[in-house]
XYZ file of C-alpha atoms in Angstrom:
176
model
C 106.544 80.089 65.305
C 110.065 79.561 66.839
C 110.401 83.491 66.973
C 106.888 83.732 68.729
C 108.008 81.096 71.382
C 111.244 82.827 72.175
C 109.361 86.222 72.438
C 106.775 84.420 74.844
C 109.789 83.027 76.895
C 111.447 86.278 77.004
C 108.108 88.157 78.298
C 107.605 85.535 80.927
C 111.178 85.760 82.049
C 110.741 89.529 82.336
C 107.348 89.218 84.046
C 108.987 86.898 86.732
C 111.967 89.201 87.241
C 109.580 92.033 87.913
C 107.653 89.994 90.362
C 110.732 88.958 91.971
C 111.787 92.613 92.056
C 108.670 93.897 93.516
C 108.442 91.176 96.194
C 112.152 91.865 97.300
C 111.596 95.749 97.253
C 108.367 95.220 99.490
C 110.020 92.837 101.893
C 113.429 94.940 102.199
C 112.284 98.289 102.114
C 108.570 98.806 102.372
C 107.631 96.431 105.226
C 110.875 94.746 106.718
C 110.578 92.798 109.831
C 111.081 94.832 113.067
C 110.763 94.945 116.477
C 112.891 94.979 119.835
C 112.924 93.474 123.159
C 111.670 95.268 126.252
C 115.084 96.731 127.162
C 118.407 97.359 125.199
C 121.399 99.078 126.166
C 120.992 101.989 123.915
C 118.566 103.539 121.323
C 120.335 104.860 118.278
C 118.540 107.566 116.287
C 119.890 107.641 112.712
C 119.656 110.976 110.561
C 117.287 111.079 107.812
C 113.711 111.967 106.951
C 110.715 111.062 109.120
C 110.093 111.692 112.636
C 112.981 109.692 113.743
C 113.813 112.026 116.752
C 110.185 111.816 118.130
C 110.286 108.146 117.881
C 113.505 107.833 119.728
C 112.632 110.293 122.387
C 109.325 108.088 122.780
C 111.506 104.847 123.272
C 113.370 106.607 125.974
C 110.453 108.179 127.863
C 109.171 104.415 127.827
C 112.514 103.422 129.599
C 113.534 101.019 126.932
C 117.309 101.973 127.301
C 119.398 104.028 129.608
C 121.180 105.742 126.554
C 119.871 107.660 123.570
C 122.240 108.240 120.908
C 121.195 110.739 118.372
C 122.893 111.418 115.063
C 123.525 115.018 114.488
C 122.279 114.397 110.890
C 118.935 115.546 112.213
C 117.819 118.977 113.346
C 118.359 118.351 117.269
C 117.557 121.011 119.625
C 120.733 122.335 121.576
C 119.192 121.931 124.917
C 118.634 118.042 124.333
C 122.353 117.745 123.788
C 123.422 119.399 126.991
C 124.424 117.163 129.740
C 121.507 116.174 131.988
C 121.444 115.194 135.420
C 118.593 112.553 134.759
C 118.847 108.916 134.719
C 119.090 109.075 130.954
C 122.175 109.710 129.332
C 121.870 111.558 125.770
C 124.907 111.256 123.409
C 124.542 113.632 120.317
C 127.246 112.540 117.806
C 128.215 113.906 114.458
C 130.010 110.845 112.558
C 133.026 111.575 110.304
C 130.413 111.169 107.157
C 126.976 111.754 107.377
C 125.999 108.335 105.802
C 124.731 105.183 107.480
C 128.091 103.771 107.189
C 129.681 106.804 109.272
C 126.703 106.405 111.837
C 127.527 102.903 112.249
C 131.226 103.325 112.716
C 130.721 105.952 115.366
C 128.085 104.174 117.085
C 130.136 100.939 117.221
C 132.903 103.060 118.798
C 130.517 104.152 121.379
C 129.158 100.628 121.809
C 132.914 99.440 122.618
C 133.344 102.361 124.960
C 130.023 101.796 126.886
C 130.116 97.903 126.779
C 126.556 97.951 124.933
C 125.416 94.399 124.244
C 122.220 95.427 122.373
C 121.013 98.441 120.396
C 117.777 99.578 118.536
C 118.191 101.920 115.621
C 115.536 104.113 114.839
C 114.999 104.912 111.308
C 112.392 104.731 108.354
C 111.470 101.488 106.638
C 113.379 102.228 103.597
C 116.639 102.108 105.391
C 116.043 99.298 107.664
C 117.828 96.687 105.783
C 120.810 98.748 104.939
C 121.379 100.039 108.561
C 120.981 96.485 109.861
C 123.824 95.359 107.462
C 126.100 98.268 108.340
C 125.552 98.220 111.910
C 126.049 94.459 112.049
C 129.565 95.165 110.768
C 130.519 97.753 113.049
C 128.833 96.415 116.238
C 129.190 92.936 117.830
C 125.954 92.846 119.762
C 122.276 92.535 118.879
C 120.837 94.942 116.428
C 117.179 95.585 116.523
C 115.352 98.204 114.385
C 112.180 100.333 114.885
C 110.832 102.481 112.291
C 108.767 105.731 111.852
C 106.712 106.502 108.487
C 108.440 107.850 105.506
C 106.664 110.878 104.123
C 104.789 109.679 101.027
C 106.349 112.238 98.635
C 109.716 110.550 99.341
C 108.947 106.799 98.604
C 109.758 106.802 95.082
C 113.225 108.464 95.241
C 114.342 106.570 98.274
C 113.335 103.021 96.999
C 115.472 103.603 93.978
C 118.273 105.084 96.401
C 118.064 102.384 98.717
C 118.321 99.624 95.944
C 121.680 101.294 94.934
C 122.881 102.109 98.524
C 122.238 98.550 99.500
C 124.462 97.314 96.682
C 126.870 99.338 97.455
C 126.826 98.207 101.247
C 126.961 94.483 100.063
C 129.147 94.406 97.293
C 131.535 97.455 97.137
C 131.963 98.510 100.881
C 132.190 95.078 102.814
C 133.774 96.464 105.901
C 132.684 98.465 108.853
């Protein structure tokens, strides 16, 4: 009888843990809170899967910011990175490491150079939380996030990756 109660308690505890993990996964990586004000100082497009560049260009066409900064972790058409004479400034950058942390460090430097007070990051939902953490450490202004869909074939891999990478960002790499 005592052994049976212990097993029941263990099973209940495991089920509660699974529910907590599922809710956290959905909140942090599937449907994170997102949005942005009508205008920010810069649109920063992060490297990775999904149509991030398309979403960044759409925001720029909507005149949401005077600067569009694009990580070259994406395939960027060379013509987009050439100097323009339009009212939009396009900055294509290659961070020291093609990671979210490397992008945050580089964009933080751009923010100091150009005196940005607000930025919007363009990424996929799975990277949203970690990008906020990384950029919040490297940039003193307001950080907003707009996402573009992650291809369905990549969700399982990305969820496992994002849990590990978020743990790394929160526990192991706590600086910019």
